[in-house]
Each structure stands twice: as C-alpha cells, then as structure tokens.
Short mmCIF file of C-alpha atoms in Angstrom, two decimals:
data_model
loop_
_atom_site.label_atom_id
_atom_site.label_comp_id
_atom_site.label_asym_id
_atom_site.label_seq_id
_atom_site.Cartn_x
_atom_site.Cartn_y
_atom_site.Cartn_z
CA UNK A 1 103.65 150.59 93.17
CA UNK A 2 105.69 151.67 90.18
CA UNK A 3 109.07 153.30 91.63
CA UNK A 4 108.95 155.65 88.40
CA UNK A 5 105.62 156.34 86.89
CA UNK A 6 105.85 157.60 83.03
CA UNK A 7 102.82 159.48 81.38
CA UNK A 8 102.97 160.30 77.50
CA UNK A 9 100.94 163.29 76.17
CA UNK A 10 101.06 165.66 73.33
CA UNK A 11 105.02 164.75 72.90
CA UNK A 12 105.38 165.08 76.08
CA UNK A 13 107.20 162.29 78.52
CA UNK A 14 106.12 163.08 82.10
CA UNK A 15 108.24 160.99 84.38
CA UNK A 16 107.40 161.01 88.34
CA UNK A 17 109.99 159.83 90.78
CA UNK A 18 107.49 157.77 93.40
CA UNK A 19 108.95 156.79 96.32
CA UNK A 20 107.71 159.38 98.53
CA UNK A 21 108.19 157.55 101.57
CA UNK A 22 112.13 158.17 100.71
CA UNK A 23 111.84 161.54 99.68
CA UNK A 24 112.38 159.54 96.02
CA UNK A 25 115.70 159.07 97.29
CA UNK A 26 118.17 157.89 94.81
CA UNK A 27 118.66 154.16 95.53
CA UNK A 28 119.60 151.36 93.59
CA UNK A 29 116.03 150.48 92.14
CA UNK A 30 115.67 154.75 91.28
CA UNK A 31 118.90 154.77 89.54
CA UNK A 32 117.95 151.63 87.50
CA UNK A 33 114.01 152.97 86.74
CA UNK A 34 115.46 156.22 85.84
CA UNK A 35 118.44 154.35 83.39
CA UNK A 36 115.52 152.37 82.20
CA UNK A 37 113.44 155.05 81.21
CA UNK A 38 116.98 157.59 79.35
CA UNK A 39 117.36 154.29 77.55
CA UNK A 40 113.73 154.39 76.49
CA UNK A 41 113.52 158.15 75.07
CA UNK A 42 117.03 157.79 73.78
CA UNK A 43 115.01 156.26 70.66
CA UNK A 44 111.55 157.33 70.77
CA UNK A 45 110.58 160.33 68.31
CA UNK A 46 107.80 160.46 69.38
CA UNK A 47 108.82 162.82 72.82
CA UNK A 48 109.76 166.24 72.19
CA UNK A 49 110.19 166.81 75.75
CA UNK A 50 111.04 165.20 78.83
CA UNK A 51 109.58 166.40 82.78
CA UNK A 52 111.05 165.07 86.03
CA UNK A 53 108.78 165.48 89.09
CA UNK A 54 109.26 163.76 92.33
CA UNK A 55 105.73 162.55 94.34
CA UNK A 56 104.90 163.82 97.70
CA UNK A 57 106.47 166.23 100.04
CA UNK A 58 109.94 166.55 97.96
CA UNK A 59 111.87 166.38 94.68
CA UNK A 60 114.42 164.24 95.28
CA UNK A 61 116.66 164.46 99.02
CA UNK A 62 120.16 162.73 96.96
CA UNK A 63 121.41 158.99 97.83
CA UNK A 64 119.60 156.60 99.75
CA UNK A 65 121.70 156.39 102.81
CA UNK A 66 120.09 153.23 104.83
CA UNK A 67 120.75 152.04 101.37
CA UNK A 68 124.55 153.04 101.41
CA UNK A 69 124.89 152.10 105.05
CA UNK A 70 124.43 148.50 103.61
CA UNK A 71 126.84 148.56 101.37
CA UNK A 72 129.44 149.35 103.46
CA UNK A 73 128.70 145.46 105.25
CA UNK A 74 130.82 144.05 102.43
CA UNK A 75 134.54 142.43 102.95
CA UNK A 76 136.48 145.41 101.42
CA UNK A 77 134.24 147.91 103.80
CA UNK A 78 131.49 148.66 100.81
CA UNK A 79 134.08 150.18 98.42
CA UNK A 80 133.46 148.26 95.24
CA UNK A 81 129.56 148.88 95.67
CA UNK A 82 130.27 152.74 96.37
CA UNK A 83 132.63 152.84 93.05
CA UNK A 84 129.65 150.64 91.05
CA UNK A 85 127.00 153.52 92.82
CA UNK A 86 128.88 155.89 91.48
CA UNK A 87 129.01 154.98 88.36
CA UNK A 88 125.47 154.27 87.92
CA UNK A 89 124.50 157.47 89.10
CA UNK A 90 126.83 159.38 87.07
CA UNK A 91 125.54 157.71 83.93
CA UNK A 92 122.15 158.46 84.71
CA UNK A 93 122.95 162.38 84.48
CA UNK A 94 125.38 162.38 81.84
CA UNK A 95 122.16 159.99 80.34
CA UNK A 96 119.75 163.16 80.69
CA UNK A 97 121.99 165.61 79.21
CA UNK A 98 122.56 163.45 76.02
CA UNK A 99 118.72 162.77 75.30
CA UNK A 100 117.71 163.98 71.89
CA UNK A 101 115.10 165.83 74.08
CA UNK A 102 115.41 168.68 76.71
CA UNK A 103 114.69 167.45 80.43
CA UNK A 104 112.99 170.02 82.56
CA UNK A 105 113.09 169.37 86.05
CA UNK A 106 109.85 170.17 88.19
CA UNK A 107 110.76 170.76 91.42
CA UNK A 108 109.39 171.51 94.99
CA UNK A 109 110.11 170.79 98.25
CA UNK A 110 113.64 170.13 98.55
CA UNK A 111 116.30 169.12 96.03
CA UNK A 112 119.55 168.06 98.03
CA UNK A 113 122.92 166.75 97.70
CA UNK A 114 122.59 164.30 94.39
CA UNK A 115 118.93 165.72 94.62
CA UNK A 116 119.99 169.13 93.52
CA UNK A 117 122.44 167.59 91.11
CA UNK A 118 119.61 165.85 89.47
CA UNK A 119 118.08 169.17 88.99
CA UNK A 120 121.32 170.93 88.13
CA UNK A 121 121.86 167.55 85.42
CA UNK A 122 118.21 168.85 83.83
CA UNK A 123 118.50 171.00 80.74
CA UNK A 124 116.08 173.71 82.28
CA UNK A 125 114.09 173.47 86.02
CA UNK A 126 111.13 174.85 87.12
CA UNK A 127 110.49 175.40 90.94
CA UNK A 128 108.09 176.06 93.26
CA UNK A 129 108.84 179.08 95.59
CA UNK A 130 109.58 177.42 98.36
CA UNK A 131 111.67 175.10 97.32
CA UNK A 132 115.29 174.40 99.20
CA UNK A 133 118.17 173.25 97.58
CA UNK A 134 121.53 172.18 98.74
CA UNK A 135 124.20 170.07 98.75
CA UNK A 136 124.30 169.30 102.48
CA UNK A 137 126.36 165.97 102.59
CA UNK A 138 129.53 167.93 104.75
CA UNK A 139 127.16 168.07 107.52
CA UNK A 140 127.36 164.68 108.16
CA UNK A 141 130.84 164.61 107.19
CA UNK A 142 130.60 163.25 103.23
CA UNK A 143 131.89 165.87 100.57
CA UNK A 144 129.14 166.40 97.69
CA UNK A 145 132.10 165.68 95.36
CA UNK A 146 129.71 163.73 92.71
CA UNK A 147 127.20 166.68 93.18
CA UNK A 148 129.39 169.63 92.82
CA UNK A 149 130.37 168.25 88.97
CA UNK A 150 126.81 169.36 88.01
CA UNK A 151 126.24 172.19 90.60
CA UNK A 152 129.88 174.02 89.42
CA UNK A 153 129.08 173.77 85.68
CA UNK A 154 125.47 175.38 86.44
CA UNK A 155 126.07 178.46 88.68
CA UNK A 156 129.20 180.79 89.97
CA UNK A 157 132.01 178.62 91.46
CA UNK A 158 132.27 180.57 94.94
CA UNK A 159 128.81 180.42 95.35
CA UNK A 160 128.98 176.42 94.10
CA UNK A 161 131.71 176.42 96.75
CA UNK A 162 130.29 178.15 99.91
CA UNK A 163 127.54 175.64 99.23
CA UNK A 164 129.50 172.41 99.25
CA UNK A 165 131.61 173.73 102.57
CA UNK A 166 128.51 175.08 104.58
CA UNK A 167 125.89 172.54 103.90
CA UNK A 168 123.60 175.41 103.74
CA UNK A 169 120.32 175.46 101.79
CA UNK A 170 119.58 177.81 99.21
CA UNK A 171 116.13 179.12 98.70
CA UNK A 172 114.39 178.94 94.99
CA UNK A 173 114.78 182.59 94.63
CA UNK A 174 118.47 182.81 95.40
CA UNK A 175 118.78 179.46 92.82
CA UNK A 176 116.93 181.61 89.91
CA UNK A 177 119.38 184.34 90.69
CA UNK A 178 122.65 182.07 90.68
CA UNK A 179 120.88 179.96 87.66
CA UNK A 180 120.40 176.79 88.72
CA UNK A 181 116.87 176.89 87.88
CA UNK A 182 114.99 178.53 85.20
CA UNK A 183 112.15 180.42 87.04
CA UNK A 184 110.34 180.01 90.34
CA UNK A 185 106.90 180.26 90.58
CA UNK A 186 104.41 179.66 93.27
CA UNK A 187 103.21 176.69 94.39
CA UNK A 188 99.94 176.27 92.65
CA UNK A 189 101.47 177.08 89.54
CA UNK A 190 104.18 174.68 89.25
CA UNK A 191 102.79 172.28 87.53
CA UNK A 192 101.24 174.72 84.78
CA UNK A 193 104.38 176.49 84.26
CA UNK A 194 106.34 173.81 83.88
CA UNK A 195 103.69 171.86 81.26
CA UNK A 196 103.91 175.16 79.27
CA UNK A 197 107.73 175.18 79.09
CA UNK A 198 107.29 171.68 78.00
CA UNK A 199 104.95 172.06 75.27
CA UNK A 200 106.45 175.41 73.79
CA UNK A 201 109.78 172.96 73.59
CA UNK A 202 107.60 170.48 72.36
CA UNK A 203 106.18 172.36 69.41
CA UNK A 204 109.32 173.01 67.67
CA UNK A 205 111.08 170.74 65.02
CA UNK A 206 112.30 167.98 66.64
CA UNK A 207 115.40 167.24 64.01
CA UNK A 208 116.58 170.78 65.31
CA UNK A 209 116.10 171.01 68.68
CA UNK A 210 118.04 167.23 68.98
CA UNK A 211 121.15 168.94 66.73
CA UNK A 212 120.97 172.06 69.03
CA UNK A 213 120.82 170.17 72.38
CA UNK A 214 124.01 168.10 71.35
CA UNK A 215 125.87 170.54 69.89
CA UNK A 216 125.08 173.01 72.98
CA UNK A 217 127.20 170.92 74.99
CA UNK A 218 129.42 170.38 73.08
CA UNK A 219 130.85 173.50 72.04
CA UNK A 220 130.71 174.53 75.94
CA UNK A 221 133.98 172.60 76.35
CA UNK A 222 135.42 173.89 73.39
CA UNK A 223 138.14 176.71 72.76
CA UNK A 224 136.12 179.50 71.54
CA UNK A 225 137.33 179.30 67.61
CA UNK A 226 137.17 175.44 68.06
CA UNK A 227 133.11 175.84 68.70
CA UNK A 228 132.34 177.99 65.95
CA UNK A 229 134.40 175.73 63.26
CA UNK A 230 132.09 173.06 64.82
CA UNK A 231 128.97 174.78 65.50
CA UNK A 232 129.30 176.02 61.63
CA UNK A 233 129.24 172.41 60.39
CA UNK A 234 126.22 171.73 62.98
CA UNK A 235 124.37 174.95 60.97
CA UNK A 236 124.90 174.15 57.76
CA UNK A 237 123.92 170.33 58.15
CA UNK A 238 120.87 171.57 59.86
CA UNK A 239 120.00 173.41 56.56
CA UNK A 240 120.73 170.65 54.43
CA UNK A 241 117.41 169.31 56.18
CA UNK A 242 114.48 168.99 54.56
CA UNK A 243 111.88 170.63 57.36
CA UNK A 244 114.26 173.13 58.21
CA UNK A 245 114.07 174.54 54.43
CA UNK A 246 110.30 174.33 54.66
CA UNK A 247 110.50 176.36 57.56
CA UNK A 248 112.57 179.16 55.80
CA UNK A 249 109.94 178.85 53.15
CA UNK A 250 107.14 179.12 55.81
CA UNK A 251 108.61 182.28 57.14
CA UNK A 252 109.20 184.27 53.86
CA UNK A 253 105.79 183.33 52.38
CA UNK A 254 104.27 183.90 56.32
CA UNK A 255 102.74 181.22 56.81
CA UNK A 256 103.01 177.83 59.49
CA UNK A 257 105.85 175.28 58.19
CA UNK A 258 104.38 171.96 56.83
CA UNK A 259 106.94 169.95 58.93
CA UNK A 260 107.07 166.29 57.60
CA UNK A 261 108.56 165.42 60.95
CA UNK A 262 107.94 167.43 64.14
#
C-alpha cells in the first residue's frame, strides 16, 4: 500500500493521504511522502493544480502520537526527535504554500490539531458539511503551538485563540464563516466541487498564476507601500510575458488566447 497515492489528470495533481487506519495521521513516513511529492511539483509544468484528500473516515487527525510516544524513549527524553519532527513538518507546509501551483485541500471528516493546519497551510479548502475541525491538542495537555502559526494567519485571532485554549471543534459551517475554508458543500458533492475549483485554476495561464501565488504571500508581510512598490514590479514583469500579451490581444479582438504555454 502506497502511504500517498498521486493521480495526474487534465493538469491536475490529485494527491490522497492513505493511511486510513491512522486517520492519515501525520507520521514520519506521511511527512516524508508528502516532502517527496512538494519536491516533485516544485518542477513539473505540467500541474496547474494541486488536491489533498485524505482516504477513509477522515482528512487528516494531526501527529501520529504512538509515533511521538516513541520518540520520547531516547536518552535526552525524545527532544532532539521532537525538534527534527518539527522541522519536517513545518517544511512540509511552508513546502505547499511555495508551490508554483495552488493546493486545495479536500476535506471531510475531521481535520485536527496539525490536521487542520494542513488544511489551513492549503491555498483554498473545500469541505464536506460535516466536517469538524480543531486544534484539540490542550485536551491532553500539548499546546497546538505549531498549528496555531497556520490557523492565526487564516481566520480572526480570538476566534484562532478560543480554539487553541478550549480544544473545541468547529463545525464546516462556522470554518466557512471564520475563513478557514473556502466553501462547504454536502457530502456527495465534495469531490465534484472541489475537481471544479481545480480545473477552473487549472485552465488559466500557468506563468501567471505561479507569479500571483508567490507574490500573494509575499506582499501579505509587507508594509502596505512596501507591497505595492513590489507588487508593481511583479505586474509589469508579468506583462513583459509573452502569453500574457496574447491574452490582452485575445480580449480586445474577443476571442480565446493562443497561449504557447498554459
């Protein structure tokens, strides 16, 4: 059994988290598929879009905690293997958000603790109704400290914060409200929204959406005159492109762009 199963189709990387037995927990052989795979689409222009899907009853439930329990049988009480952990995970989401290609996460069941960061680390997410999320790890006495980096920078901080101190869930509506996902959508739809996000992402120029995607980031962290001197460069080295000017072209003359590279 492949621990992450990748399907390609119509520019389309479809990437399933399969260790359902686990709840596709995040262990050490998940973080390394899921490196494996960023490292992958980092160079392949051939994706225009990226989904994450968990198999079985749930998207992801965070850490692997048998797995961490382990870890702490080490001499120095498991502390170098929590730091490397740590680290691993932590480039695996700051590894989705600098992909050329926008990640959509596709989400049901539950999404908790680095679960829900993985979805919060997702450029857009997709969610079935009745999905839960949270960031439960105070209830057993562990701070979602690694979690909370993703979860504050995607909805309200005292919401972010009652979250992280209650180890409450959230349901899928409330998480469309706050904006940690894009849209929730029943059940039997999931799959078909979420393919449709996907491909109308997928049909635009590539070049442009990779330019955007950095430079949307980017400019978040920015002073406000700081992003527009930057975002200006971004713009005008976006029309210096070639496909970009045939699309002007396209649009005045009304007709579809002849993109030499989509």
């Amino acid at each position: 059994m492949t621990i992450l199963e990748r399907r390609d189709a119509n520019g389309i990387a479809h990437l399933q988290m399969n260790a359902p037995e686990r709840l596709n927990a995040l262990s050490d052989e998940m973080l390394a598929a899921l490196q494996g795979q960023i490292d992958a689409l980092r160079g392949d222009s051939s994706i225009k879009a990226v989904v994450l899907s968990g198999a079985g009853k749930a998207f992801c439930a965070g850490h692997d905690i048998r797995q961490m329990t382990a870890g702490r049988q080490a001499d120095d009480g498991g502390k170098a293997y929590f730091q490397d952990l740590f680290s691993r995970c932590t480039s695996v989401m700051l590894g989705l958000q600098r992909l050329p290609q926008p990640v959509i996460a596709q989400v049901h069941g539950i999404a908790t603790a680095a679960g829900c960061q993985l979805v919060a680390s997702c450029d857009l997410a997709v969610a079935a109704d009745d999905t839960r999320f949270g960031v439960n790890g105070v209830n057993i006495g562990l701070f979602c400290s690694t979690p909370m980096v993703a979860l504050s920078r995607n909805i309200p901080r005292k919401h972010a914060f009652e979250l992280l101190t209650t180890g409450e869930f959230m349901s899928a509506a409330r998480a469309a409200d706050l904006g940690l996902i894009n849209r929730a959508v029943s059940s039997d739809a999931l799959e078909a929204e979420t393919l449709k996000l996907a491909t109308t992402i997928a049909s635009k120029l590539g070049s442009a959406v990779k330019v955007g995607k950095e430079a949307y980031y980017r400019q978040l962290e920015m002073p406000i005159e700081e992003a527009y001197a930057y975002t200006s460069d971004v713009i005008v080295e976006n029309l210096m492109n070639r496909d970009t000017i045939e699309g002007l072209n396209a649009f005045i003359e009304k007709r579809p762009p002849n993109w030499e590279k989509t």
